[in-house]
mmCIF file of C-alpha atoms and ligand atoms in Angstrom:
data_model
loop_
_atom_site.group_PDB
_atom_site.id
_atom_site.type_symbol
_atom_site.label_atom_id
_atom_site.label_comp_id
_atom_site.label_asym_id
_atom_site.label_seq_id
_atom_site.Cartn_x
_atom_site.Cartn_y
_atom_site.Cartn_z
ATOM 1 C CA UNK A 158 0.000 0.000 0.000
ATOM 2 C CA UNK A 159 1.361 3.377 -0.999
ATOM 3 C CA UNK A 160 0.796 6.069 1.633
ATOM 4 C CA UNK A 161 -0.805 9.079 -0.047
ATOM 5 C CA UNK A 162 0.952 12.445 0.063
ATOM 6 C CA UNK A 163 -1.039 15.675 -0.093
ATOM 7 C CA UNK A 164 1.222 18.691 -0.561
ATOM 8 C CA UNK A 165 0.198 22.343 -0.596
ATOM 9 C CA UNK A 166 2.140 24.496 -3.024
ATOM 10 C CA UNK A 167 1.562 27.980 -1.657
ATOM 11 C CA UNK A 168 3.505 29.540 -4.586
ATOM 12 C CA UNK A 169 4.315 33.262 -4.283
ATOM 13 C CA UNK A 170 1.656 34.047 -1.691
ATOM 14 C CA UNK A 171 1.409 35.162 1.928
ATOM 15 C CA UNK A 172 3.709 37.242 4.093
ATOM 16 C CA UNK A 173 5.212 35.448 7.094
ATOM 17 C CA UNK A 174 2.341 36.316 9.419
ATOM 18 C CA UNK A 175 -0.318 34.997 7.040
ATOM 19 C CA UNK A 176 1.702 31.853 6.329
ATOM 20 C CA UNK A 177 1.901 31.126 10.054
ATOM 21 C CA UNK A 178 -1.833 31.792 10.501
ATOM 22 C CA UNK A 179 -2.584 29.353 7.677
ATOM 23 C CA UNK A 180 -0.305 26.687 9.150
ATOM 24 C CA UNK A 181 -1.743 27.146 12.641
ATOM 25 C CA UNK A 182 -5.264 26.958 11.274
ATOM 26 C CA UNK A 183 -4.504 23.724 9.491
ATOM 27 C CA UNK A 184 -2.855 21.964 12.420
ATOM 28 C CA UNK A 185 -5.919 21.076 14.529
ATOM 29 C CA UNK A 186 -8.060 20.348 11.458
ATOM 30 C CA UNK A 187 -5.789 17.589 10.122
ATOM 31 C CA UNK A 188 -4.438 16.325 13.456
ATOM 32 C CA UNK A 189 -6.642 13.235 13.357
ATOM 33 C CA UNK A 190 -5.434 12.149 9.905
ATOM 34 C CA UNK A 191 -2.767 9.524 10.465
ATOM 35 C CA UNK A 192 -2.752 7.661 7.162
ATOM 36 C CA UNK A 193 -1.822 10.560 4.864
ATOM 37 C CA UNK A 194 1.491 12.401 4.610
ATOM 38 C CA UNK A 195 0.718 16.143 4.732
ATOM 39 C CA UNK A 196 3.168 18.739 3.409
ATOM 40 C CA UNK A 197 3.037 22.528 3.107
ATOM 41 C CA UNK A 198 5.414 24.511 0.896
ATOM 42 C CA UNK A 199 5.482 28.216 1.825
ATOM 43 C CA UNK A 200 7.737 30.917 0.322
ATOM 44 C CA UNK A 201 11.392 30.799 1.443
ATOM 45 C CA UNK A 202 11.035 33.748 3.822
ATOM 46 C CA UNK A 203 8.286 31.983 5.776
ATOM 47 C CA UNK A 204 9.920 28.541 5.978
ATOM 48 C CA UNK A 205 11.456 28.918 9.399
ATOM 49 C CA UNK A 206 8.357 30.443 11.020
ATOM 50 C CA UNK A 207 5.984 27.928 9.465
ATOM 51 C CA UNK A 208 8.401 25.165 10.487
ATOM 52 C CA UNK A 209 8.114 26.336 14.120
ATOM 53 C CA UNK A 210 4.329 26.611 13.852
ATOM 54 C CA UNK A 211 3.982 22.989 12.725
ATOM 55 C CA UNK A 212 6.587 21.555 15.082
ATOM 56 C CA UNK A 213 5.370 18.322 16.687
ATOM 57 C CA UNK A 214 2.367 18.133 14.363
ATOM 58 C CA UNK A 215 1.680 15.714 11.499
ATOM 59 C CA UNK A 216 2.429 18.411 8.889
ATOM 60 C CA UNK A 217 5.818 18.420 7.168
ATOM 61 C CA UNK A 218 7.670 21.360 5.681
ATOM 62 C CA UNK A 219 8.654 21.692 2.031
ATOM 63 C CA UNK A 220 10.220 24.338 -0.205
ATOM 64 C CA UNK A 221 9.250 25.266 -3.759
ATOM 65 C CA UNK A 222 12.669 25.098 -5.453
ATOM 66 C CA UNK A 223 16.366 24.806 -4.623
ATOM 67 C CA UNK A 224 19.780 25.140 -6.230
ATOM 68 C CA UNK A 225 22.043 22.128 -6.717
ATOM 69 C CA UNK A 226 25.262 23.637 -5.317
ATOM 70 C CA UNK A 227 25.539 23.736 -1.516
ATOM 71 C CA UNK A 228 27.138 27.148 -1.089
ATOM 72 C CA UNK A 229 29.413 29.687 -2.743
ATOM 73 C CA UNK A 230 29.207 32.537 -5.212
ATOM 74 C CA UNK A 231 25.678 31.929 -6.471
ATOM 75 C CA UNK A 232 23.908 35.177 -5.637
ATOM 76 C CA UNK A 233 20.233 34.770 -4.937
ATOM 77 C CA UNK A 234 20.140 30.989 -4.749
ATOM 78 C CA UNK A 235 19.020 28.750 -1.872
ATOM 79 C CA UNK A 236 20.520 25.274 -1.502
ATOM 80 C CA UNK A 237 19.358 21.958 -0.130
ATOM 81 C CA UNK A 238 21.757 22.438 2.758
ATOM 82 C CA UNK A 239 19.957 25.646 3.772
ATOM 83 C CA UNK A 240 16.521 24.067 3.386
ATOM 84 C CA UNK A 241 17.565 21.167 5.577
ATOM 85 C CA UNK A 242 18.842 23.673 8.135
ATOM 86 C CA UNK A 243 15.373 25.248 8.528
ATOM 87 C CA UNK A 244 13.626 21.900 8.834
ATOM 88 C CA UNK A 245 12.455 21.109 5.306
ATOM 89 C CA UNK A 246 11.724 17.488 4.470
ATOM 90 C CA UNK A 247 10.486 18.009 0.907
ATOM 91 C CA UNK A 248 11.281 20.270 -2.031
ATOM 92 C CA UNK A 249 9.215 20.816 -5.172
ATOM 93 C CA UNK A 250 11.504 20.621 -8.194
ATOM 94 C CA UNK A 251 10.851 21.441 -11.842
ATOM 95 C CA UNK A 252 7.391 22.949 -11.414
ATOM 96 C CA UNK A 253 6.010 23.985 -14.800
ATOM 97 C CA UNK A 254 6.070 27.639 -13.734
ATOM 98 C CA UNK A 255 9.821 27.294 -13.221
ATOM 99 C CA UNK A 256 10.206 25.546 -16.565
ATOM 100 C CA UNK A 257 8.132 28.271 -18.234
ATOM 101 C CA UNK A 258 9.449 31.456 -16.579
ATOM 102 C CA UNK A 259 12.849 30.577 -15.127
ATOM 103 C CA UNK A 260 14.527 28.400 -17.717
ATOM 104 C CA UNK A 261 14.299 25.118 -15.805
ATOM 105 C CA UNK A 262 15.309 22.147 -17.972
ATOM 106 C CA UNK A 263 15.408 18.379 -17.506
ATOM 107 C CA UNK A 264 19.165 18.739 -16.874
ATOM 108 C CA UNK A 265 18.740 21.313 -14.100
ATOM 109 C CA UNK A 266 15.864 19.293 -12.629
ATOM 110 C CA UNK A 267 18.091 16.207 -12.548
ATOM 111 C CA UNK A 268 20.882 18.087 -10.748
ATOM 112 C CA UNK A 269 18.422 19.491 -8.221
ATOM 113 C CA UNK A 270 16.802 16.098 -7.610
ATOM 114 C CA UNK A 271 20.231 14.600 -6.881
ATOM 115 C CA UNK A 272 21.184 17.481 -4.585
ATOM 116 C CA UNK A 273 17.879 17.205 -2.713
ATOM 117 C CA UNK A 274 18.434 13.478 -2.128
ATOM 118 C CA UNK A 275 21.964 14.164 -0.934
ATOM 119 C CA UNK A 276 20.523 16.410 1.788
ATOM 120 C CA UNK A 277 17.798 13.987 2.785
ATOM 121 C CA UNK A 278 15.048 16.067 1.195
ATOM 122 C CA UNK A 279 12.361 14.252 -0.779
ATOM 123 C CA UNK A 280 12.073 15.906 -4.180
ATOM 124 C CA UNK A 281 8.551 16.397 -5.542
ATOM 125 C CA UNK A 282 9.517 16.326 -9.199
ATOM 126 C CA UNK A 283 6.906 17.862 -11.500
ATOM 127 C CA UNK A 284 6.258 16.630 -15.023
ATOM 128 C CA UNK A 285 3.508 17.363 -17.513
ATOM 129 C CA UNK A 286 2.508 18.533 -20.953
ATOM 130 C CA UNK A 287 1.169 21.892 -22.153
ATOM 131 C CA UNK A 288 -2.171 22.213 -23.919
ATOM 132 C CA UNK A 289 -0.382 22.587 -27.244
ATOM 133 C CA UNK A 290 1.554 19.384 -26.617
ATOM 134 C CA UNK A 291 -1.602 17.490 -25.619
ATOM 135 C CA UNK A 292 -3.418 18.690 -28.712
ATOM 136 C CA UNK A 293 -0.447 17.711 -30.877
ATOM 137 C CA UNK A 294 -0.668 14.189 -29.447
ATOM 138 C CA UNK A 295 2.755 14.355 -27.793
ATOM 139 C CA UNK A 296 1.681 14.024 -24.129
ATOM 140 C CA UNK A 297 3.410 10.681 -23.592
ATOM 141 C CA UNK A 298 6.616 11.795 -25.319
ATOM 142 C CA UNK A 299 6.824 14.934 -23.191
ATOM 143 C CA UNK A 300 6.073 13.086 -19.966
ATOM 144 C CA UNK A 301 8.623 10.375 -20.803
ATOM 145 C CA UNK A 302 11.210 13.049 -21.499
ATOM 146 C CA UNK A 303 10.518 14.853 -18.199
ATOM 147 C CA UNK A 304 10.503 11.651 -16.143
ATOM 148 C CA UNK A 305 13.560 10.006 -17.690
ATOM 149 C CA UNK A 306 15.527 13.266 -17.799
ATOM 150 C CA UNK A 307 14.685 14.161 -14.205
ATOM 151 C CA UNK A 308 15.581 10.832 -12.628
ATOM 152 C CA UNK A 309 18.583 9.966 -14.814
ATOM 153 C CA UNK A 310 21.315 8.190 -12.873
ATOM 154 C CA UNK A 311 19.338 7.481 -9.684
ATOM 155 C CA UNK A 312 19.784 4.166 -7.893
ATOM 156 C CA UNK A 313 16.861 1.927 -6.911
ATOM 157 C CA UNK A 314 17.251 3.093 -3.316
ATOM 158 C CA UNK A 315 17.266 6.766 -4.314
ATOM 159 C CA UNK A 316 14.210 6.549 -6.555
ATOM 160 C CA UNK A 317 12.096 5.424 -3.590
ATOM 161 C CA UNK A 318 12.534 8.863 -2.030
ATOM 162 C CA UNK A 319 11.429 10.686 -5.169
ATOM 163 C CA UNK A 320 7.821 11.810 -5.468
ATOM 164 C CA UNK A 321 6.656 12.405 -9.017
ATOM 165 C CA UNK A 322 3.887 14.955 -9.560
ATOM 166 C CA UNK A 323 2.033 14.693 -12.848
ATOM 167 C CA UNK A 324 0.730 18.178 -13.520
ATOM 168 C CA UNK A 325 -0.768 18.820 -16.948
ATOM 169 C CA UNK A 326 0.124 22.473 -17.498
ATOM 170 C CA UNK A 327 -3.289 23.219 -19.005
ATOM 171 C CA UNK A 328 -4.928 22.206 -15.729
ATOM 172 C CA UNK A 329 -2.824 24.382 -13.408
ATOM 173 C CA UNK A 330 -4.702 27.325 -11.953
ATOM 174 C CA UNK A 331 -7.279 27.130 -14.747
ATOM 175 C CA UNK A 332 -10.084 25.337 -12.941
ATOM 176 C CA UNK A 333 -9.849 22.685 -15.681
ATOM 177 C CA UNK A 334 -8.707 19.492 -14.037
ATOM 178 C CA UNK A 335 -7.820 16.401 -16.010
ATOM 179 C CA UNK A 336 -10.595 13.835 -15.779
ATOM 180 C CA UNK A 337 -9.746 10.995 -13.402
ATOM 181 C CA UNK A 338 -9.405 8.724 -16.455
ATOM 182 C CA UNK A 339 -7.069 11.142 -18.280
ATOM 183 C CA UNK A 340 -4.930 11.456 -15.166
ATOM 184 C CA UNK A 341 -4.918 7.713 -14.432
ATOM 185 C CA UNK A 342 -3.828 6.984 -18.003
ATOM 186 C CA UNK A 343 -0.718 9.141 -17.632
ATOM 187 C CA UNK A 344 -0.004 7.910 -14.092
ATOM 188 C CA UNK A 345 -0.087 4.305 -15.296
ATOM 189 C CA UNK A 346 2.209 5.281 -18.156
ATOM 190 C CA UNK A 347 4.672 6.855 -15.688
ATOM 191 C CA UNK A 348 4.620 3.760 -13.468
ATOM 192 C CA UNK A 349 5.246 1.645 -16.564
ATOM 193 C CA UNK A 350 8.314 3.753 -17.378
ATOM 194 C CA UNK A 351 9.569 3.355 -13.815
ATOM 195 C CA UNK A 352 9.042 -0.406 -13.972
ATOM 196 C CA UNK A 353 11.412 -0.701 -16.902
ATOM 197 C CA UNK A 354 14.227 0.849 -14.883
ATOM 198 C CA UNK A 355 13.308 -0.060 -11.318
ATOM 199 C CA UNK A 356 11.363 -3.285 -11.384
ATOM 200 C CA UNK A 357 11.098 -3.724 -7.633
ATOM 201 C CA UNK A 358 10.678 -0.091 -6.588
ATOM 202 C CA UNK A 359 8.130 1.041 -9.188
ATOM 203 C CA UNK A 360 5.121 -0.188 -7.240
ATOM 204 C CA UNK A 361 6.242 1.797 -4.191
ATOM 205 C CA UNK A 362 6.865 5.140 -5.877
ATOM 206 C CA UNK A 363 4.417 7.925 -5.091
ATOM 207 C CA UNK A 364 2.905 9.619 -8.144
ATOM 208 C CA UNK A 365 0.826 12.677 -7.266
ATOM 209 C CA UNK A 366 -1.638 14.452 -9.514
ATOM 210 C CA UNK A 367 -1.690 18.252 -9.648
ATOM 211 C CA UNK A 368 -3.771 20.799 -11.522
ATOM 212 C CA UNK A 369 -6.963 22.362 -10.153
ATOM 213 C CA UNK A 370 -7.422 19.758 -7.417
ATOM 214 C CA UNK A 371 -10.367 20.953 -5.310
ATOM 215 C CA UNK A 372 -12.519 19.467 -2.540
ATOM 216 C CA UNK A 373 -15.173 18.452 -5.058
ATOM 217 C CA UNK A 374 -12.893 16.504 -7.435
ATOM 218 C CA UNK A 375 -10.246 15.216 -5.008
ATOM 219 C CA UNK A 376 -11.936 11.994 -3.918
ATOM 220 C CA UNK A 377 -12.516 10.754 -7.453
ATOM 221 C CA UNK A 378 -8.995 11.614 -8.616
ATOM 222 C CA UNK A 379 -7.473 10.026 -5.521
ATOM 223 C CA UNK A 380 -9.467 6.839 -5.953
ATOM 224 C CA UNK A 381 -7.657 6.013 -9.202
ATOM 225 C CA UNK A 382 -5.276 3.084 -8.952
ATOM 226 C CA UNK A 383 -2.052 4.944 -9.734
ATOM 227 C CA UNK A 384 -2.863 8.344 -8.186
ATOM 228 C CA UNK A 385 -1.085 8.430 -4.852
ATOM 229 C CA UNK A 386 -1.734 11.959 -3.714
ATOM 230 C CA UNK A 387 -2.080 15.529 -4.882
ATOM 231 C CA UNK A 388 0.010 18.641 -5.325
ATOM 232 C CA UNK A 389 -2.440 21.412 -4.591
ATOM 233 C CA UNK A 390 -1.995 25.080 -5.501
ATOM 234 C CA UNK A 391 -4.982 27.418 -5.160
ATOM 235 C CA UNK A 392 -7.016 25.200 -2.847
ATOM 236 C CA UNK A 393 -4.079 24.859 -0.416
ATOM 237 C CA UNK A 394 -4.308 28.541 0.519
ATOM 238 C CA UNK A 395 -7.480 28.041 2.567
ATOM 239 C CA UNK A 396 -7.677 25.873 5.676
ATOM 240 C CA UNK A 397 -11.102 24.588 4.775
ATOM 241 C CA UNK A 398 -10.417 23.450 1.215
ATOM 242 C CA UNK A 399 -6.980 21.973 1.950
ATOM 243 C CA UNK A 400 -8.388 20.070 4.935
ATOM 244 C CA UNK A 401 -11.156 18.614 2.777
ATOM 245 C CA UNK A 402 -8.594 17.418 0.212
ATOM 246 C CA UNK A 403 -6.424 15.854 2.940
ATOM 247 C CA UNK A 404 -9.477 14.061 4.317
ATOM 248 C CA UNK A 405 -10.462 12.879 0.841
ATOM 249 C CA UNK A 406 -7.092 11.108 0.719
ATOM 250 C CA UNK A 407 -7.655 9.380 4.036
ATOM 251 C CA UNK A 408 -9.321 6.009 4.236
ATOM 252 C CA UNK A 409 -10.244 6.562 7.866
ATOM 253 C CA UNK A 410 -11.870 9.994 8.167
HETATM 254 P P1 PGA B 374 -3.520 24.577 -8.829
HETATM 255 O O1 PGA B 374 -1.914 24.474 -8.852
HETATM 256 O O2 PGA B 374 -4.016 23.567 -7.819
HETATM 257 O O3 PGA B 374 -3.806 25.987 -8.418
HETATM 258 O O4 PGA B 374 -3.991 24.260 -10.202
HETATM 259 C C1 PGA B 374 -1.255 23.235 -8.779
HETATM 260 C C2 PGA B 374 0.244 23.458 -8.880
HETATM 261 O O5 PGA B 374 0.666 24.306 -9.656
HETATM 262 O O6 PGA B 374 1.041 22.777 -8.193
#
């Protein structure tokens, strides 16, 4: 049984105070959920404060990006070493917004994934096609390219710590989620790719879906065989909607 992971990607939102209020609001609401891994990913400047707010709770801390070098003359960057230092356990890597606006490539994603693993951070590696690519019929080629490029060179032991998030770009922030069948089809394809390289580990690897996950579509998406969690943007910014999604992932609540 794969343990589902629900991660909130807060993106570029919330000053420190509001991030802490959100985290504190969430804590009692999800405290009873023991069968789901819960992660929140605030902006860098709020990581330490949110980390303190969720101390000794069942919520884990994640960042939204990182650099692959540990330290040195890399003005403006934040490394895995620094994220570990403030209590991060996860780091989103290769989000489509970073690929689109900040020049992220499969090569940089691969370096970041390796650096995250080196620091004991679980990378949440994002993959997914644009609308143009879907309409051109190249979804599977693009996803294969993102997956294989991102995990190149990882050992069977390392791959078990990687979370893959399938996020069709056309579904992010648009209110247009993939249908559960569309999502499941790509998730099964990703697991098939993993099986070729990591026969034993593939069944254990967590593959999240992301893209307009909301309380009213979460349960159906999460009930698909190969959907092991969600990476949630917009709906993670409110205690109520994020809590409902977390509970939709739980078999017990
Ligand atoms: P969304 O974002 O839930 O707002 O569509 C998901 C993401 O970008 O991770």
